[in-house]
CSV table of C-alpha atoms in Angstrom, one decimal:
chain,number,residue,atom,x,y,z
C,1,MET,CA,-6.9,22.1,-13.9
C,2,ALA,CA,-4.0,20.0,-15.1
C,3,SER,CA,-2.8,17.1,-13.0
C,4,HIS,CA,0.6,17.4,-11.5
C,5,ARG,CA,2.0,14.3,-10.0
C,6,LYS,CA,4.9,14.1,-7.5
C,7,SER,CA,7.4,11.3,-7.6
C,8,ARG,CA,7.3,8.8,-4.8
C,9,PRO,CA,9.6,9.6,-2.0
C,10,SER,CA,12.7,7.4,-2.2
C,11,GLY,CA,13.6,7.5,1.5
C,12,ILE,CA,13.3,9.2,4.9
C,13,ARG,CA,14.9,12.6,5.4
C,14,ALA,CA,15.2,13.8,9.0
C,15,ALA,CA,15.0,17.5,8.3
C,16,GLY,CA,11.5,19.0,8.7
C,17,ILE,CA,9.8,15.7,9.5
C,18,ARG,CA,7.5,15.5,12.5
C,19,THR,CA,4.8,13.2,13.7
C,20,PRO,CA,1.4,14.2,15.0
C,21,ALA,CA,1.6,13.2,18.6
C,22,LEU,CA,1.2,14.6,22.1
C,23,ALA,CA,4.9,14.3,22.4
C,24,THR,CA,5.3,16.0,19.0
C,25,ALA,CA,2.9,18.8,19.5
C,26,ALA,CA,3.8,19.5,23.1
C,27,LEU,CA,7.4,18.6,23.2
C,28,THR,CA,8.3,20.7,20.2
C,29,SER,CA,8.4,23.8,22.5
C,30,VAL,CA,10.1,22.1,25.5
C,31,ALA,CA,13.5,23.4,24.4
C,32,LEU,CA,12.3,27.0,24.6
C,33,LEU,CA,10.8,26.3,28.1
C,34,SER,CA,14.1,24.8,29.2
C,35,GLN,CA,16.0,27.8,28.0
C,36,THR,CA,13.6,30.2,29.8
C,37,ALA,CA,13.8,28.3,33.1
C,38,GLU,CA,17.6,28.1,32.7
C,39,ALA,CA,17.6,24.8,34.4
C,40,ALA,CA,20.9,23.3,35.4
C,41,PRO,CA,21.9,20.0,33.8
C,42,PRO,CA,20.6,17.0,35.7
C,43,GLU,CA,23.0,15.4,38.1
C,44,ASP,CA,21.2,12.1,38.4
C,45,GLY,CA,22.2,10.8,35.0
C,46,LYS,CA,18.7,11.2,33.6
C,47,PRO,CA,18.3,12.8,30.2
C,48,SER,CA,17.1,16.4,30.2
C,49,LEU,CA,13.6,17.3,29.1
C,50,GLU,CA,15.0,18.7,25.8
C,51,GLU,CA,16.8,15.4,25.2
C,52,VAL,CA,13.7,13.5,25.8
C,53,GLU,CA,11.8,15.8,23.4
C,54,LYS,CA,14.3,15.3,20.6
C,55,LYS,CA,14.4,11.5,21.1
C,56,VAL,CA,10.6,11.1,21.3
C,57,ASP,CA,10.0,13.3,18.4
C,58,SER,CA,12.5,11.2,16.4
C,59,LEU,CA,11.0,7.9,17.5
C,60,TYR,CA,7.5,8.9,16.6
C,61,ARG,CA,8.7,10.1,13.2
C,62,GLN,CA,10.5,6.8,12.5
C,63,ALA,CA,7.4,4.8,13.7
C,64,GLU,CA,5.1,6.6,11.4
C,65,SER,CA,7.4,6.2,8.4
C,66,ALA,CA,7.7,2.5,9.3
C,67,THR,CA,4.0,2.3,9.5
C,68,GLU,CA,3.6,3.4,5.9
C,69,LYS,CA,6.3,1.0,4.9
C,70,TYR,CA,4.4,-1.7,6.7
C,71,ASN,CA,1.2,-0.8,4.9
C,72,ALA,CA,3.0,-0.9,1.6
C,73,ALA,CA,4.6,-4.3,2.3
C,74,LYS,CA,1.3,-5.6,3.5
C,75,GLU,CA,-0.4,-4.6,0.3
C,76,ARG,CA,2.4,-6.1,-1.8
C,77,THR,CA,2.2,-9.3,0.2
C,78,GLY,CA,-1.5,-9.7,-0.5
C,79,LYS,CA,-1.1,-9.1,-4.3
C,80,GLN,CA,1.9,-11.4,-4.5
C,81,ARG,CA,0.2,-14.2,-2.5
C,82,LYS,CA,-2.7,-14.1,-5.0
C,83,GLN,CA,-0.2,-14.2,-7.9
C,84,VAL,CA,1.6,-17.2,-6.3
C,85,ASP,CA,-1.8,-19.0,-5.8
C,86,THR,CA,-2.8,-18.4,-9.4
C,87,LEU,CA,0.6,-19.7,-10.6
C,88,LEU,CA,0.4,-22.7,-8.4
C,89,ASP,CA,-3.1,-23.5,-9.7
C,90,ASP,CA,-1.8,-23.1,-13.3
C,91,VAL,CA,1.2,-25.4,-12.5
C,92,ALA,CA,-1.2,-28.1,-11.1
C,93,GLU,CA,-3.4,-27.9,-14.1
C,94,ARG,CA,-0.5,-28.1,-16.5
C,95,THR,CA,1.0,-31.0,-14.5
C,96,ASP,CA,-2.3,-32.9,-14.8
C,97,ARG,CA,-2.3,-32.4,-18.6
C,98,LEU,CA,1.3,-33.5,-18.8
C,99,ASN,CA,0.5,-36.7,-16.9
C,100,LYS,CA,-2.4,-37.4,-19.3
C,101,ALA,CA,0.0,-36.9,-22.2
C,102,ARG,CA,2.5,-39.3,-20.6
C,103,GLU,CA,-0.3,-41.8,-20.2
C,104,GLU,CA,-1.2,-41.5,-23.9
C,105,LEU,CA,2.3,-42.2,-24.9
C,106,GLY,CA,2.3,-45.2,-22.6
C,107,SER,CA,-0.8,-46.5,-24.3
C,108,PHE,CA,0.8,-46.1,-27.7
C,109,ALA,CA,3.9,-48.0,-26.5
C,110,ALA,CA,1.7,-50.9,-25.3
C,111,ALA,CA,-0.2,-50.9,-28.6
C,112,GLN,CA,3.0,-51.2,-30.5
C,113,TYR,CA,4.1,-54.0,-28.3
C,114,ARG,CA,0.9,-55.9,-28.9
C,115,THR,CA,0.8,-55.4,-32.7
C,116,GLY,CA,4.5,-55.4,-33.5
C,117,THR,CA,6.7,-52.7,-35.0
C,118,SER,CA,8.2,-54.5,-38.1
C,119,VAL,CA,8.3,-52.6,-41.4
C,120,SER,CA,6.0,-53.8,-44.1
C,121,ASP,CA,7.9,-56.0,-46.6
C,122,THR,CA,7.4,-59.0,-48.8
C,123,ALA,CA,8.1,-61.5,-45.9
C,124,THR,CA,5.4,-59.9,-43.8
C,125,PHE,CA,3.1,-60.0,-46.8
C,126,LEU,CA,3.8,-63.7,-47.3
C,127,LEU,CA,3.4,-64.5,-43.6
C,128,ALA,CA,0.0,-62.7,-43.4
C,129,ASP,CA,-3.0,-65.0,-43.2
C,130,SER,CA,-4.4,-63.1,-46.2
C,131,PRO,CA,-3.5,-59.9,-48.2
C,132,GLN,CA,-6.4,-58.1,-46.5
C,133,ASP,CA,-4.9,-58.9,-43.1
C,134,TYR,CA,-1.6,-57.4,-44.1
C,135,PHE,CA,-3.1,-54.2,-45.4
C,136,GLU,CA,-5.2,-53.8,-42.3
C,137,GLN,CA,-2.1,-54.3,-40.0
C,138,ASP,CA,0.1,-52.0,-42.1
C,139,GLN,CA,-2.5,-49.2,-42.1
C,140,LEU,CA,-3.0,-49.6,-38.2
C,141,MET,CA,0.8,-49.2,-37.7
C,142,SER,CA,0.9,-46.2,-39.9
C,143,ARG,CA,-1.9,-44.6,-38.0
C,144,LEU,CA,-0.2,-45.4,-34.6
C,145,THR,CA,3.0,-43.9,-35.8
C,146,SER,CA,1.4,-40.7,-37.0
C,147,ARG,CA,-0.7,-40.3,-33.8
C,148,GLN,CA,2.3,-41.1,-31.6
C,149,LYS,CA,4.4,-38.4,-33.2
C,150,ASP,CA,1.6,-36.0,-32.4
C,151,ALA,CA,1.4,-37.3,-28.9
C,152,VAL,CA,5.2,-36.9,-28.4
C,153,ASP,CA,5.1,-33.3,-29.8
C,154,ASP,CA,2.3,-32.5,-27.4
C,155,TYR,CA,4.1,-34.0,-24.4
C,156,VAL,CA,7.2,-32.1,-25.1
C,157,THR,CA,5.3,-28.8,-25.5
C,158,GLN,CA,3.4,-29.5,-22.2
C,159,GLN,CA,6.5,-30.4,-20.4
C,160,SER,CA,8.3,-27.2,-21.5
C,161,ALA,CA,5.4,-25.0,-20.6
C,162,THR,CA,5.0,-26.7,-17.2
C,163,MET,CA,8.7,-26.2,-16.4
C,164,LYS,CA,8.5,-22.5,-17.3
C,165,LYS,CA,5.5,-22.0,-15.0
C,166,ARG,CA,7.2,-23.9,-12.2
C,167,GLN,CA,10.2,-21.6,-12.5
C,168,GLU,CA,7.9,-18.5,-12.5
C,169,ALA,CA,6.0,-19.8,-9.4
C,170,ALA,CA,9.3,-20.4,-7.6
C,171,LYS,CA,10.5,-16.9,-8.4
C,172,SER,CA,7.1,-15.4,-7.2
C,173,LEU,CA,7.5,-17.5,-4.0
C,174,GLU,CA,10.9,-16.0,-3.5
C,175,THR,CA,9.6,-12.5,-4.0
C,176,LEU,CA,6.8,-13.2,-1.7
C,177,THR,CA,9.2,-14.4,1.0
C,178,GLU,CA,11.3,-11.2,0.6
C,179,THR,CA,8.2,-9.0,0.9
C,180,GLN,CA,7.1,-10.9,4.1
C,181,ASP,CA,10.5,-10.3,5.5
C,182,ASP,CA,10.0,-6.6,4.7
C,183,LEU,CA,6.7,-6.7,6.5
C,184,LYS,CA,8.1,-8.3,9.6
C,185,THR,CA,11.0,-5.8,9.6
C,186,ALA,CA,8.6,-2.8,9.3
C,187,LYS,CA,6.4,-4.3,12.0
C,188,THR,CA,9.2,-4.8,14.4
C,189,THR,CA,10.5,-1.2,13.7
C,190,VAL,CA,7.2,0.3,14.5
C,191,GLN,CA,6.7,-1.7,17.7
C,192,THR,CA,10.3,-1.0,18.8
C,193,LYS,CA,10.1,2.8,18.2
C,194,LEU,CA,6.8,3.2,20.0
C,195,ALA,CA,7.9,1.1,22.9
C,196,SER,CA,11.0,3.2,23.3
C,197,ALA,CA,8.9,6.4,23.0
C,198,ARG,CA,6.6,5.2,25.7
C,199,GLU,CA,9.5,4.2,27.9
C,200,LEU,CA,11.0,7.7,27.7
C,201,LEU,CA,7.7,9.5,28.4
C,202,SER,CA,7.0,7.2,31.3
C,203,GLN,CA,10.1,8.5,32.9
C,204,LEU,CA,8.8,12.1,33.0
C,205,THR,CA,7.6,13.4,36.4
C,206,ALA,CA,4.1,14.5,37.0
C,207,ALA,CA,5.3,18.1,37.0
C,208,GLU,CA,7.0,17.6,33.6
C,209,LYS,CA,3.9,16.0,32.1
C,210,ALA,CA,1.9,19.0,33.4
C,211,ARG,CA,4.3,21.4,31.7
C,212,LEU,CA,4.0,19.4,28.5
C,213,ALA,CA,0.2,19.6,28.7
C,214,ALA,CA,0.3,23.3,29.1
C,215,LEU,CA,2.7,23.6,26.2
C,216,GLU,CA,0.4,21.5,24.0
C,217,LYS,CA,-2.5,23.8,24.8
C,218,ARG,CA,-0.4,26.8,23.7
C,219,GLN,CA,0.6,25.0,20.6
C,220,GLU,CA,-3.1,24.2,19.7
C,221,GLU,CA,-4.0,27.9,20.3
C,222,ALA,CA,-1.3,29.0,17.9
C,223,ALA,CA,-2.4,26.5,15.3
C,224,ALA,CA,-6.0,27.6,15.7
C,225,ARG,CA,-5.0,31.2,15.0
C,226,LYS,CA,-3.0,30.2,12.0
C,227,ALA,CA,-6.0,28.2,10.7
C,228,ALA,CA,-8.3,31.2,11.2
C,229,GLU,CA,-6.0,33.3,9.1
C,230,LEU,CA,-6.1,30.8,6.3
C,231,ALA,CA,-9.9,30.7,6.5
C,232,LYS,CA,-10.1,34.5,6.1
C,233,GLN,CA,-7.8,34.3,3.1
C,234,GLN,CA,-9.8,31.6,1.5
C,235,ALA,CA,-13.1,33.4,2.2
C,236,ALA,CA,-11.7,36.6,0.6
C,237,ALA,CA,-10.5,34.7,-2.4
C,238,ALA,CA,-13.9,33.0,-2.8
C,239,ASP,CA,-15.7,36.3,-2.6
C,240,GLN,CA,-13.5,37.7,-5.2
C,241,GLY,CA,-14.1,34.8,-7.5
C,242,THR,CA,-17.8,35.0,-7.0
C,243,SER,CA,-17.7,38.7,-7.9
C,244,SER,CA,-15.6,38.0,-11.0
C,245,SER,CA,-18.0,35.2,-12.2
C,246,SER,CA,-21.1,37.4,-11.7
C,247,THR,CA,-19.6,40.1,-14.0
C,248,SER,CA,-18.6,37.5,-16.6
C,249,SER,CA,-21.2,36.2,-19.1
C,250,GLY,CA,-19.2,33.3,-20.5
C,251,SER,CA,-18.7,31.1,-17.5
C,252,SER,CA,-18.3,27.4,-18.3
C,253,SER,CA,-21.2,25.2,-17.3
C,254,GLY,CA,-18.9,22.2,-17.5
C,255,SER,CA,-16.5,23.6,-15.0
C,256,SER,CA,-19.4,24.4,-12.6
C,257,SER,CA,-20.8,20.9,-13.0
C,258,GLY,CA,-17.4,19.4,-12.2
C,259,SER,CA,-17.0,21.6,-9.1
C,260,SER,CA,-20.5,20.6,-8.0
C,261,THR,CA,-19.7,16.9,-8.5
C,262,TYR,CA,-16.5,17.1,-6.4
C,263,ALA,CA,-18.3,19.0,-3.7
C,264,THR,CA,-20.9,16.3,-3.5
C,265,LYS,CA,-18.3,13.5,-3.3
C,266,ALA,CA,-16.2,15.5,-0.8
C,267,ALA,CA,-19.2,16.0,1.5
C,268,LYS,CA,-19.7,12.2,1.6
C,269,ALA,CA,-16.0,11.7,2.4
C,270,ILE,CA,-16.0,14.3,5.2
C,271,ALA,CA,-19.3,13.0,6.6
C,272,PHE,CA,-17.7,9.5,6.8
C,273,ALA,CA,-14.5,10.9,8.4
C,274,ARG,CA,-16.5,12.9,10.9
C,275,ALA,CA,-18.4,9.8,12.0
C,276,GLN,CA,-15.1,8.1,12.9
C,277,ILE,CA,-14.1,10.9,15.4
C,278,GLY,CA,-13.3,9.3,18.7
C,279,LYS,CA,-12.1,6.0,17.3
C,280,PRO,CA,-8.5,5.1,18.2
C,281,TYR,CA,-5.5,5.4,16.0
C,282,VAL,CA,-3.9,2.0,15.5
C,283,TRP,CA,-1.0,1.6,13.1
C,284,GLY,CA,-1.8,-0.4,10.0
C,285,ALA,CA,-5.6,-0.2,10.7
C,286,THR,CA,-8.2,0.5,8.0
C,287,GLY,CA,-11.4,0.4,10.1
C,288,PRO,CA,-14.1,0.1,11.0
C,289,GLY,CA,-13.1,0.2,14.6
C,290,SER,CA,-9.7,2.0,14.3
C,291,TYR,CA,-7.6,3.6,11.7
C,292,ASP,CA,-4.1,5.0,10.9
C,293,CYS,CA,-3.8,8.2,8.9
C,294,SER,CA,-3.9,6.7,5.4
C,295,GLY,CA,-6.4,4.1,6.4
C,296,LEU,CA,-8.8,6.8,7.4
C,297,SER,CA,-8.4,8.9,4.2
C,298,GLN,CA,-8.8,5.7,2.0
C,299,ALA,CA,-11.9,4.6,3.9
C,300,ALA,CA,-13.5,8.1,3.7
C,301,TRP,CA,-13.1,8.5,0.0
C,302,LYS,CA,-14.2,4.9,-0.5
C,303,ALA,CA,-17.5,6.0,1.1
C,304,ALA,CA,-17.8,8.6,-1.6
C,305,GLY,CA,-17.2,6.1,-4.4
C,306,VAL,CA,-13.5,6.9,-5.0
C,307,SER,CA,-10.8,4.3,-4.7
C,308,LEU,CA,-7.5,5.5,-3.2
C,309,PRO,CA,-4.3,3.6,-2.8
C,310,ARG,CA,-3.4,2.3,0.6
C,311,THR,CA,-0.3,4.3,1.6
C,312,THR,CA,0.5,8.0,1.8
C,313,TYR,CA,3.3,7.5,-0.7
C,314,ASP,CA,0.7,6.5,-3.4
C,315,GLN,CA,-2.2,8.7,-2.2
C,316,VAL,CA,-0.1,11.8,-2.8
C,317,ASN,CA,0.1,10.9,-6.5
C,318,ALA,CA,-3.6,9.9,-6.8
C,319,GLY,CA,-5.1,13.2,-7.8
C,320,THR,CA,-4.4,16.9,-8.7
C,321,THR,CA,-2.0,18.9,-6.6
C,322,VAL,CA,-3.4,22.3,-5.7
C,323,SER,CA,-2.0,25.1,-3.6
C,324,LEU,CA,-2.9,25.5,0.1
C,325,ALA,CA,-4.7,28.7,-0.7
C,326,ASP,CA,-6.9,26.8,-3.1
C,327,ALA,CA,-7.6,23.9,-0.8
C,328,ARG,CA,-11.3,22.8,-0.7
C,329,PRO,CA,-13.1,20.6,1.7
C,330,GLY,CA,-12.3,17.0,0.9
C,331,ASP,CA,-8.8,17.6,-0.3
C,332,LEU,CA,-6.0,15.6,1.2
C,333,VAL,CA,-3.3,17.5,3.1
C,334,PHE,CA,0.1,15.7,3.3
C,335,PHE,CA,2.8,16.4,5.9
C,336,TYR,CA,6.5,16.0,6.3
C,337,ASP,CA,9.3,15.6,3.9
C,338,ASP,CA,8.7,11.8,3.6
C,339,VAL,CA,5.0,12.2,3.1
C,340,SER,CA,4.3,10.0,6.1
C,341,HIS,CA,1.0,11.6,7.3
C,342,VAL,CA,-2.2,12.7,5.8
C,343,GLY,CA,-5.4,14.5,6.9
C,344,ILE,CA,-8.8,15.3,5.3
C,345,TYR,CA,-9.3,19.0,4.8
C,346,ILE,CA,-12.7,20.2,6.0
C,347,GLY,CA,-12.3,23.9,5.5
C,348,ASP,CA,-11.3,26.9,7.6
C,349,GLY,CA,-7.8,25.6,8.0
C,350,MET,CA,-9.0,22.4,9.8
C,351,MET,CA,-8.8,18.7,9.0
C,352,ILE,CA,-9.9,15.4,10.3
C,353,HIS,CA,-7.1,12.9,10.8
C,354,ALA,CA,-5.9,10.0,12.9
C,355,PRO,CA,-3.0,11.6,14.7
C,356,LYS,CA,-0.8,9.0,16.5
C,357,PRO,CA,-0.7,5.9,18.7
C,358,GLY,CA,-2.6,6.6,21.9
C,359,ALA,CA,-4.7,9.3,20.3
C,360,TYR,CA,-8.1,9.3,18.6
C,361,VAL,CA,-9.5,10.5,15.3
C,362,ARG,CA,-10.2,14.2,15.7
C,363,GLU,CA,-10.6,17.5,14.1
C,364,GLU,CA,-7.4,19.6,14.2
C,365,SER,CA,-5.7,22.6,12.6
C,366,ILE,CA,-3.6,21.7,9.6
C,367,TYR,CA,-0.9,23.9,11.4
C,368,TYR,CA,-0.8,21.5,14.4
C,369,GLY,CA,3.0,21.1,13.9
C,370,GLY,CA,3.7,24.4,12.1
C,371,GLU,CA,3.4,25.5,8.5
C,372,SER,CA,6.7,24.2,7.5
C,373,ILE,CA,5.7,20.5,7.8
C,374,ILE,CA,2.9,20.8,5.3
C,375,HIS,CA,4.1,18.9,2.2
C,376,SER,CA,1.2,19.3,-0.3
C,377,VAL,CA,-2.4,19.3,-1.0
C,378,VAL,CA,-4.1,16.9,-3.4
C,379,ARG,CA,-7.6,16.8,-4.8
C,380,PRO,CA,-8.3,13.1,-5.2
C,381,ALA,CA,-11.4,13.3,-7.5
């Protein structure tokens, strides 16, 4: 199957973006409940449950997008720091060679001072103790002059190269500083958004939290039914494919071998992901004790011998895009318009993913937030 790559998302779009969270899954239906109850607007100045739902949902979405930006900035920072270290080492080595070239020039200058720098002429010939002394001195000066020219040329070359490397190192240091600023900004954004979401949720009464829990259960049941429908469709398609291949005598052994190889790798990735179930979601984490969504998918496929990029923005381009109907266990399912979440498909409409802060790695329907939030499916190997 041909590889189709998506362009990296250029920014965050609010429409259709949601974050896997208790507040996201449960609070999505709060507006409907509020309409059904026909509750009067609060008179105590507190926001309505619907307002809380919208605000928390938005905060979690912003936090997850900021998390992927943080991951990207952290990765860039690491690479740029290595580049800066390499450049600084190169500058130090070149500076050392430049100093040696300068010392060599100094030794030539001292030699000239000791031996004199007059041009050979008749007077010098007459003042010499003997003709042989003159010729030896003249040849020595000629040799010194030639070698000194070479030393000067070498010094100028070394000086120019060193200056260029110093400028390159300075520019890299400036870029590193900017990336570190981006890293700090993304970190602050995540922390601020999550703190605001927690503050809003803490203001809910026990009765409101109970209603949210009930709504979450209903949401999960609806997602499970949708997953079961997809499982039936995929099973029917697989049966039809098996029937077609059994009546065909020219099936490709190469294609079968490739499918078997992928299935083997995918099984290893899924086994790793399943072993992480119950570990906490921590934004920016890549294991082994905790994960964020892209950290889990990266670690799982690394266990299968496949290297994936760090962020969802890059992982979505690290393989072949397939349709949801053709999804196979091991494929990566991406969510939201800004591609800010990912899960590992395990079949039957289910996935393993690290959902959100405060939650744990778990199996869940790919329809946990509705079908509309599914962005794409990518086969990474």
